[in-house]
Amino acid sequence: MNRCCPLCNGFIDIYEFCPDCGGKMEDGGAINEYYDPYSPYIEIISSRERFENDNECLHLIYCPFCGRDKREKIKKVLLDGYKLK
Ligand SMILES: [Zn+2]
Ligand SMILES: [Zn+2]
């Protein structure tokens, strides 16, 4: 079965509002794809979490207004569940 992240593939959009300023938060991309060897922040999301969450895609959601960010797990879906129009 081919699972994919609906957010990575543009099937869904992020509708989260910043708890600090109320601005609409945006998807910063999948953290798995972030590669920054100097960032301890990324180190915390160890490979352990990656392995255990094969059905989820970890995204960085950020507020473009105040810079707050957080991690959000997006459940991967079966590709069949989304018919392309
Ligand atoms: Zn994703
Ligand atoms: Zn904000």
CSV table of N, CA and C and ligand atoms in Angstrom, one decimal, residues 17-25 62-69, ligand 2:
chain,number,residue,atom,x,y,z
A,17,PHE,N,-4.2,28.4,13.8
A,17,PHE,CA,-4.0,29.8,14.1
A,17,PHE,C,-3.0,29.9,15.2
A,18,CYS,N,-2.2,30.9,15.1
A,18,CYS,CA,-1.1,31.1,16.1
A,18,CYS,C,-1.7,31.4,17.5
A,19,PRO,N,-1.3,30.6,18.5
A,19,PRO,CA,-1.8,30.9,19.8
A,19,PRO,C,-1.3,32.2,20.4
A,20,ASP,N,-0.3,32.7,19.8
A,20,ASP,CA,0.3,34.0,20.3
A,20,ASP,C,-0.4,35.2,19.7
A,21,CYS,N,-0.5,35.2,18.4
A,21,CYS,CA,-0.9,36.4,17.7
A,21,CYS,C,-2.2,36.2,16.9
A,22,GLY,N,-2.6,35.0,16.8
A,22,GLY,CA,-3.9,34.7,16.0
A,22,GLY,C,-3.7,34.7,14.5
A,23,GLY,N,-2.5,34.9,14.1
A,23,GLY,CA,-2.3,34.8,12.6
A,23,GLY,C,-2.4,33.4,12.1
A,24,LYS,N,-2.7,33.3,10.8
A,24,LYS,CA,-2.8,32.0,10.2
A,24,LYS,C,-1.4,31.4,10.0
A,25,MET,N,-1.3,30.2,10.6
A,25,MET,CA,0.1,29.6,10.5
A,25,MET,C,0.2,28.9,9.1
A,62,TYR,N,4.6,27.1,11.0
A,62,TYR,CA,5.1,28.3,11.6
A,62,TYR,C,4.1,29.5,11.4
A,63,CYS,N,4.3,30.4,12.2
A,63,CYS,CA,3.6,31.7,12.1
A,63,CYS,C,4.4,32.7,11.4
A,64,PRO,N,4.0,33.1,10.2
A,64,PRO,CA,4.8,34.1,9.5
A,64,PRO,C,4.8,35.5,10.1
A,65,PHE,N,3.9,35.7,11.1
A,65,PHE,CA,3.8,37.0,11.7
A,65,PHE,C,4.7,37.2,12.9
A,66,CYS,N,4.7,36.2,13.8
A,66,CYS,CA,5.5,36.4,15.0
A,66,CYS,C,6.6,35.4,15.1
A,67,GLY,N,6.7,34.4,14.2
A,67,GLY,CA,7.8,33.5,14.1
A,67,GLY,C,7.6,32.2,15.0
A,68,ARG,N,6.5,32.1,15.7
A,68,ARG,CA,6.3,31.0,16.5
A,68,ARG,C,6.2,29.7,15.6
A,69,ASP,N,6.7,28.6,16.1
A,69,ASP,CA,6.5,27.4,15.3
A,69,ASP,C,6.3,26.2,16.2
B,2,ZN,ZN,2.0,34.4,15.6
